[in-house]
mmCIF file of C-alpha atoms and ligand atoms in Angstrom:
data_model
loop_
_atom_site.group_PDB
_atom_site.id
_atom_site.type_symbol
_atom_site.label_atom_id
_atom_site.label_comp_id
_atom_site.label_asym_id
_atom_site.label_seq_id
_atom_site.Cartn_x
_atom_site.Cartn_y
_atom_site.Cartn_z
ATOM 1 C CA MET A 4 136.156 73.991 41.996
ATOM 2 C CA PHE A 5 135.298 74.130 45.678
ATOM 3 C CA THR A 6 138.067 73.889 48.258
ATOM 4 C CA HIS A 7 136.158 74.714 51.439
ATOM 5 C CA THR A 8 132.839 73.987 53.056
ATOM 6 C CA ILE A 9 131.260 75.042 56.345
ATOM 7 C CA VAL A 10 128.639 72.988 58.165
ATOM 8 C CA ARG A 11 126.967 73.230 61.573
ATOM 9 C CA THR A 12 126.197 70.229 63.764
ATOM 10 C CA PRO A 13 122.438 69.903 64.459
ATOM 11 C CA CYS A 14 121.317 70.744 68.003
ATOM 12 C CA PRO A 15 118.815 68.662 70.028
ATOM 13 C CA LYS A 16 116.104 71.215 69.158
ATOM 14 C CA VAL A 17 116.404 70.192 65.510
ATOM 15 C CA CYS A 18 113.195 68.283 66.262
ATOM 16 C CA ASP A 19 111.398 71.646 66.427
ATOM 17 C CA GLY A 20 112.610 73.024 63.116
ATOM 18 C CA ILE A 21 110.140 74.905 60.925
ATOM 19 C CA THR A 22 108.237 72.513 58.694
ATOM 20 C CA SER A 23 105.642 72.554 55.963
ATOM 21 C CA SER A 24 105.301 68.766 56.209
ATOM 22 C CA PRO A 25 104.276 67.880 59.776
ATOM 23 C CA GLU A 26 102.825 64.625 58.437
ATOM 24 C CA LEU A 27 106.421 63.348 58.032
ATOM 25 C CA GLY A 28 106.911 63.505 61.811
ATOM 26 C CA LYS A 29 109.693 65.176 63.768
ATOM 27 C CA PRO A 30 113.374 64.508 63.121
ATOM 28 C CA VAL A 31 115.005 62.039 65.495
ATOM 29 C CA TYR A 32 118.022 63.887 66.908
ATOM 30 C CA GLU A 33 120.415 60.925 67.085
ATOM 31 C CA LYS A 34 119.534 59.915 63.550
ATOM 32 C CA ALA A 35 119.998 63.492 62.324
ATOM 33 C CA LEU A 36 123.470 63.533 63.890
ATOM 34 C CA LYS A 37 124.423 60.292 62.129
ATOM 35 C CA GLN A 38 123.110 61.576 58.807
ATOM 36 C CA HIS A 39 125.022 64.804 59.318
ATOM 37 C CA GLU A 40 128.260 62.877 59.912
ATOM 38 C CA ALA A 41 127.669 60.897 56.727
ATOM 39 C CA TYR A 42 127.008 64.146 54.858
ATOM 40 C CA ILE A 43 130.376 65.488 56.035
ATOM 41 C CA GLY A 44 131.949 62.260 54.778
ATOM 42 C CA ALA A 45 130.385 62.771 51.351
ATOM 43 C CA LEU A 46 131.704 66.337 51.165
ATOM 44 C CA LYS A 47 135.207 65.184 52.119
ATOM 45 C CA ALA A 48 135.065 62.458 49.482
ATOM 46 C CA CYS A 49 134.663 65.280 46.947
ATOM 47 C CA GLY A 50 138.008 66.753 47.958
ATOM 48 C CA VAL A 51 137.003 69.698 50.137
ATOM 49 C CA ASP A 52 137.995 70.811 53.596
ATOM 50 C CA VAL A 53 135.024 70.847 56.005
ATOM 51 C CA LEU A 54 134.843 73.342 58.872
ATOM 52 C CA VAL A 55 132.377 71.917 61.401
ATOM 53 C CA LEU A 56 130.781 74.592 63.591
ATOM 54 C CA PRO A 57 129.317 73.669 67.000
ATOM 55 C CA PRO A 58 125.563 73.333 67.554
ATOM 56 C CA MET A 59 123.615 76.553 68.278
ATOM 57 C CA GLU A 60 121.394 75.216 71.025
ATOM 58 C CA GLU A 61 118.681 77.880 70.777
ATOM 59 C CA TYR A 62 118.142 77.605 67.032
ATOM 60 C CA PRO A 63 116.321 74.487 65.759
ATOM 61 C CA ASP A 64 117.112 75.235 62.099
ATOM 62 C CA SER A 65 120.727 76.308 62.575
ATOM 63 C CA CYS A 66 122.191 73.209 60.893
ATOM 64 C CA PHE A 67 120.882 74.747 57.645
ATOM 65 C CA VAL A 68 123.904 76.974 57.486
ATOM 66 C CA GLU A 69 123.410 77.768 53.803
ATOM 67 C CA ASP A 70 120.661 80.243 54.720
ATOM 68 C CA VAL A 71 122.814 82.583 56.798
ATOM 69 C CA ALA A 72 125.464 83.478 54.220
ATOM 70 C CA VAL A 73 126.213 83.481 50.503
ATOM 71 C CA VAL A 74 129.843 82.703 49.752
ATOM 72 C CA ASN A 75 132.103 82.473 46.731
ATOM 73 C CA LYS A 76 135.838 82.761 46.056
ATOM 74 C CA LYS A 77 135.743 86.572 46.115
ATOM 75 C CA CYS A 78 133.357 87.577 48.893
ATOM 76 C CA ALA A 79 130.823 86.574 51.529
ATOM 77 C CA LEU A 80 127.457 88.107 52.300
ATOM 78 C CA ILE A 81 125.840 87.538 55.685
ATOM 79 C CA THR A 82 122.089 87.383 55.236
ATOM 80 C CA ASN A 83 119.088 88.516 57.262
ATOM 81 C CA PRO A 84 116.823 85.438 57.339
ATOM 82 C CA GLY A 85 113.160 86.095 56.665
ATOM 83 C CA ALA A 86 112.039 83.584 59.312
ATOM 84 C CA ASP A 87 111.976 85.364 62.689
ATOM 85 C CA THR A 88 113.138 82.280 64.591
ATOM 86 C CA ARG A 89 116.244 82.112 62.376
ATOM 87 C CA LYS A 90 117.481 85.710 62.478
ATOM 88 C CA GLY A 91 119.825 85.097 65.440
ATOM 89 C CA GLU A 92 121.644 82.352 63.524
ATOM 90 C CA ILE A 93 123.735 84.961 61.713
ATOM 91 C CA LEU A 94 125.636 85.696 64.943
ATOM 92 C CA GLY A 95 127.163 82.267 64.667
ATOM 93 C CA ILE A 96 128.612 82.641 61.187
ATOM 94 C CA VAL A 97 130.537 85.917 61.453
ATOM 95 C CA ASP A 98 133.689 84.552 63.087
ATOM 96 C CA ALA A 99 133.760 81.535 60.789
ATOM 97 C CA LEU A 100 133.690 83.748 57.698
ATOM 98 C CA LYS A 101 136.450 85.960 59.095
ATOM 99 C CA LYS A 102 138.774 82.957 58.886
ATOM 100 C CA PHE A 103 138.431 83.050 55.096
ATOM 101 C CA TYR A 104 137.581 86.650 54.125
ATOM 102 C CA ARG A 105 138.968 90.125 54.840
ATOM 103 C CA GLU A 106 136.573 92.685 56.325
ATOM 104 C CA ASP A 107 136.204 94.439 52.948
ATOM 105 C CA GLN A 108 135.113 91.154 51.364
ATOM 106 C CA ILE A 109 132.237 90.655 53.820
ATOM 107 C CA GLY A 110 128.818 92.313 53.408
ATOM 108 C CA ARG A 111 125.507 92.166 55.236
ATOM 109 C CA ILE A 112 121.858 92.219 54.296
ATOM 110 C CA THR A 113 120.111 94.615 56.669
ATOM 111 C CA ALA A 114 116.436 95.234 57.568
ATOM 112 C CA PRO A 115 114.027 95.869 56.001
ATOM 113 C CA GLY A 116 115.828 93.598 53.537
ATOM 114 C CA THR A 117 115.528 89.853 54.120
ATOM 115 C CA LEU A 118 117.302 87.093 52.250
ATOM 116 C CA GLU A 119 118.052 83.401 52.851
ATOM 117 C CA GLY A 120 120.830 81.560 51.051
ATOM 118 C CA GLY A 121 118.448 78.792 50.034
ATOM 119 C CA ASP A 122 116.997 81.309 47.620
ATOM 120 C CA VAL A 123 120.339 81.922 45.943
ATOM 121 C CA MET A 124 121.723 79.832 43.065
ATOM 122 C CA LYS A 125 125.053 80.634 41.410
ATOM 123 C CA CYS A 126 125.518 79.805 37.737
ATOM 124 C CA GLY A 127 128.956 81.024 36.701
ATOM 125 C CA SER A 128 129.039 84.787 37.258
ATOM 126 C CA THR A 129 125.247 85.084 37.541
ATOM 127 C CA TYR A 130 123.238 84.711 40.714
ATOM 128 C CA TYR A 131 119.576 83.735 40.457
ATOM 129 C CA VAL A 132 117.719 84.841 43.586
ATOM 130 C CA GLY A 133 114.213 83.725 44.488
ATOM 131 C CA LEU A 134 111.694 86.342 45.569
ATOM 132 C CA SER A 135 110.001 84.231 48.200
ATOM 133 C CA ALA A 136 108.266 84.231 51.570
ATOM 134 C CA ARG A 137 111.783 84.485 53.100
ATOM 135 C CA THR A 138 113.606 86.769 50.641
ATOM 136 C CA ASN A 139 112.103 90.147 49.799
ATOM 137 C CA ALA A 140 112.700 92.677 47.024
ATOM 138 C CA GLU A 141 114.817 94.918 49.248
ATOM 139 C CA GLY A 142 116.996 91.947 50.214
ATOM 140 C CA ILE A 143 117.547 91.183 46.542
ATOM 141 C CA ARG A 144 118.337 94.836 45.831
ATOM 142 C CA GLN A 145 121.023 94.834 48.552
ATOM 143 C CA PHE A 146 122.316 91.475 47.326
ATOM 144 C CA ALA A 147 122.670 92.736 43.749
ATOM 145 C CA ALA A 148 124.447 95.915 44.889
ATOM 146 C CA PHE A 149 126.981 93.967 46.966
ATOM 147 C CA MET A 150 127.642 91.179 44.483
ATOM 148 C CA GLY A 151 127.816 93.698 41.638
ATOM 149 C CA LYS A 152 130.937 95.158 43.232
ATOM 150 C CA PHE A 153 132.624 91.777 42.771
ATOM 151 C CA GLY A 154 131.542 91.297 39.162
ATOM 152 C CA PHE A 155 128.434 89.166 39.667
ATOM 153 C CA GLU A 156 125.102 89.770 37.951
ATOM 154 C CA THR A 157 121.818 89.134 39.810
ATOM 155 C CA VAL A 158 118.571 87.890 38.271
ATOM 156 C CA GLU A 159 115.409 87.918 40.395
ATOM 157 C CA VAL A 160 113.165 84.857 40.114
ATOM 158 C CA PRO A 161 109.627 85.176 41.560
ATOM 159 C CA LEU A 162 108.512 81.976 43.340
ATOM 160 C CA THR A 163 104.937 80.848 43.685
ATOM 161 C CA HIS A 164 104.911 77.483 45.464
ATOM 162 C CA VAL A 165 108.193 76.369 47.031
ATOM 163 C CA LEU A 166 109.952 77.545 50.201
ATOM 164 C CA HIS A 167 113.277 78.417 48.600
ATOM 165 C CA LEU A 168 114.549 78.690 45.023
ATOM 166 C CA LYS A 169 116.816 75.675 45.503
ATOM 167 C CA THR A 170 113.934 73.613 46.819
ATOM 168 C CA GLY A 171 113.083 73.139 43.159
ATOM 169 C CA VAL A 172 116.067 74.009 40.962
ATOM 170 C CA ASN A 173 119.782 73.292 41.311
ATOM 171 C CA TYR A 174 122.699 73.949 38.995
ATOM 172 C CA LEU A 175 124.983 71.056 38.107
ATOM 173 C CA GLU A 176 127.469 73.178 36.085
ATOM 174 C CA ASN A 177 127.900 72.343 32.336
ATOM 175 C CA ASN A 178 124.848 74.541 31.588
ATOM 176 C CA THR A 179 122.695 71.819 33.205
ATOM 177 C CA MET A 180 120.001 72.139 35.866
ATOM 178 C CA LEU A 181 117.832 69.783 37.857
ATOM 179 C CA VAL A 182 114.331 71.231 37.793
ATOM 180 C CA SER A 183 110.973 70.344 39.302
ATOM 181 C CA GLY A 184 107.491 71.861 39.471
ATOM 182 C CA GLU A 185 107.269 75.581 38.841
ATOM 183 C CA PHE A 186 110.856 75.714 37.534
ATOM 184 C CA ILE A 187 110.372 73.444 34.549
ATOM 185 C CA ASP A 188 109.044 76.295 32.427
ATOM 186 C CA LYS A 189 110.475 79.401 34.079
ATOM 187 C CA PRO A 190 111.590 81.834 31.359
ATOM 188 C CA GLU A 191 114.663 82.800 33.396
ATOM 189 C CA PHE A 192 116.064 79.301 32.860
ATOM 190 C CA ALA A 193 115.092 78.851 29.205
ATOM 191 C CA SER A 194 118.684 78.665 27.949
ATOM 192 C CA PHE A 195 119.763 75.839 30.263
ATOM 193 C CA ASP A 196 119.710 72.111 29.577
ATOM 194 C CA LYS A 197 117.285 70.578 32.059
ATOM 195 C CA ILE A 198 116.965 67.311 33.895
ATOM 196 C CA VAL A 199 113.270 67.253 34.813
ATOM 197 C CA ILE A 200 112.425 65.637 38.139
ATOM 198 C CA PRO A 201 109.225 63.564 38.417
ATOM 199 C CA GLU A 202 106.729 65.113 40.853
ATOM 200 C CA GLU A 203 106.910 62.169 43.271
ATOM 201 C CA GLU A 204 110.672 62.719 43.650
ATOM 202 C CA ALA A 205 110.516 66.540 43.768
ATOM 203 C CA TYR A 206 112.474 66.630 47.042
ATOM 204 C CA ALA A 207 115.530 65.309 45.192
ATOM 205 C CA ALA A 208 115.712 68.364 42.931
ATOM 206 C CA ASN A 209 117.958 69.568 45.730
ATOM 207 C CA CYS A 210 121.191 67.819 44.772
ATOM 208 C CA ILE A 211 124.621 69.447 44.987
ATOM 209 C CA TRP A 212 127.425 69.542 42.450
ATOM 210 C CA MET A 213 130.717 69.022 44.257
ATOM 211 C CA ASN A 214 133.800 69.231 42.068
ATOM 212 C CA GLY A 215 132.367 67.117 39.265
ATOM 213 C CA THR A 216 130.469 64.675 41.461
ATOM 214 C CA VAL A 217 126.763 65.141 42.171
ATOM 215 C CA ILE A 218 125.560 64.271 45.662
ATOM 216 C CA VAL A 219 121.987 62.944 45.493
ATOM 217 C CA PRO A 220 119.718 62.306 48.486
ATOM 218 C CA GLU A 221 119.357 58.584 49.184
ATOM 219 C CA GLY A 222 116.155 56.875 48.072
ATOM 220 C CA TYR A 223 115.239 58.781 44.899
ATOM 221 C CA GLU A 224 115.939 56.241 42.200
ATOM 222 C CA ALA A 225 114.586 58.174 39.198
ATOM 223 C CA VAL A 226 116.702 61.208 40.019
ATOM 224 C CA LEU A 227 119.757 59.059 40.683
ATOM 225 C CA ARG A 228 119.346 57.367 37.303
ATOM 226 C CA ALA A 229 118.776 60.652 35.481
ATOM 227 C CA VAL A 230 121.864 62.265 36.983
ATOM 228 C CA LYS A 231 123.973 59.196 36.156
ATOM 229 C CA ASP A 232 122.568 59.115 32.623
ATOM 230 C CA ALA A 233 123.605 62.752 32.221
ATOM 231 C CA GLY A 234 127.184 61.562 32.797
ATOM 232 C CA TYR A 235 127.901 62.653 36.358
ATOM 233 C CA PRO A 236 129.622 60.477 38.930
ATOM 234 C CA VAL A 237 127.277 60.331 41.933
ATOM 235 C CA LEU A 238 127.337 59.854 45.681
ATOM 236 C CA THR A 239 124.236 59.364 47.786
ATOM 237 C CA THR A 240 123.611 60.263 51.389
ATOM 238 C CA ASP A 241 120.498 59.944 53.539
ATOM 239 C CA THR A 242 118.741 63.204 54.467
ATOM 240 C CA SER A 243 115.426 61.780 55.679
ATOM 241 C CA GLU A 244 115.578 63.559 59.072
ATOM 242 C CA PHE A 245 116.298 66.930 57.468
ATOM 243 C CA ARG A 246 113.541 66.481 54.920
ATOM 244 C CA LYS A 247 111.063 66.413 57.812
ATOM 245 C CA ILE A 248 111.905 70.083 58.450
ATOM 246 C CA ASP A 249 112.135 71.200 54.827
ATOM 247 C CA GLY A 250 115.903 70.776 54.610
ATOM 248 C CA GLY A 251 117.875 69.356 51.724
ATOM 249 C CA LEU A 252 121.471 68.670 50.775
ATOM 250 C CA SER A 253 122.336 72.209 49.798
ATOM 251 C CA CYS A 254 120.869 73.693 52.999
ATOM 252 C CA LEU A 255 123.415 71.802 55.115
ATOM 253 C CA SER A 256 126.582 73.526 53.861
ATOM 254 C CA LEU A 257 128.278 76.610 52.552
ATOM 255 C CA ARG A 258 130.531 75.719 49.610
ATOM 256 C CA PHE A 259 133.311 77.879 48.191
HETATM 257 N N1 LIG B 24 113.234 74.364 58.383
HETATM 258 C C1 LIG B 24 114.002 75.140 57.500
HETATM 259 C C2 LIG B 24 113.424 76.474 57.303
HETATM 260 O O1 LIG B 24 112.208 76.587 57.299
HETATM 261 O O2 LIG B 24 114.118 77.443 57.145
#
């Protein structure tokens, strides 16, 4: 069960976040702020404390706090984002993590290693880590060495199409995953029960399990139905402004 979450308020430059979908237009700052507040409300409704960090004005993507650290009940690993414009975001997470972890529980990914938390999916005591445009083999090697000290196994998952691992696959506990696209047939996930996402709703593969409830992005009816049919209570929240810059529900928080 999660007890804590950390989020970061979007800054006005959120409009300039990195995107692979410019055709969706730029996020509207005021709307992004409202959606972020609603997201915090959904997290709180799942029984967790939410630490809200202030905007980092120079970093358009800094509301996607999931990418700068990987956290669990035992330890926290500060990452080294693969996107150059995001590297400085890690400066903003150090003090927040020190509120929850001792120095010996905190690690760092260092160059030439790169890793972003969006590429990291925890399933029990195993971490699946995407080898992607943002996370390299050296980053995964450092990740495995650090997490190994705390009893976690690491499995590398090569990605071919998506930005991050969790762009297309997310664990809903109970041996169950939401999968889309290249993840439907990945051998690494062969032993899991799968909820397969239709291509036209691929964005909604990025749902989050929060203490039994699954938070689903608003507006993806097939995914909502499938998750309900699988027996999960659900909450929905609108992430349309974050979608415009390749962000999903998981990207907006650290959960531990
Ligand atoms: N816009 C989110 C990212 O590319 O990291």
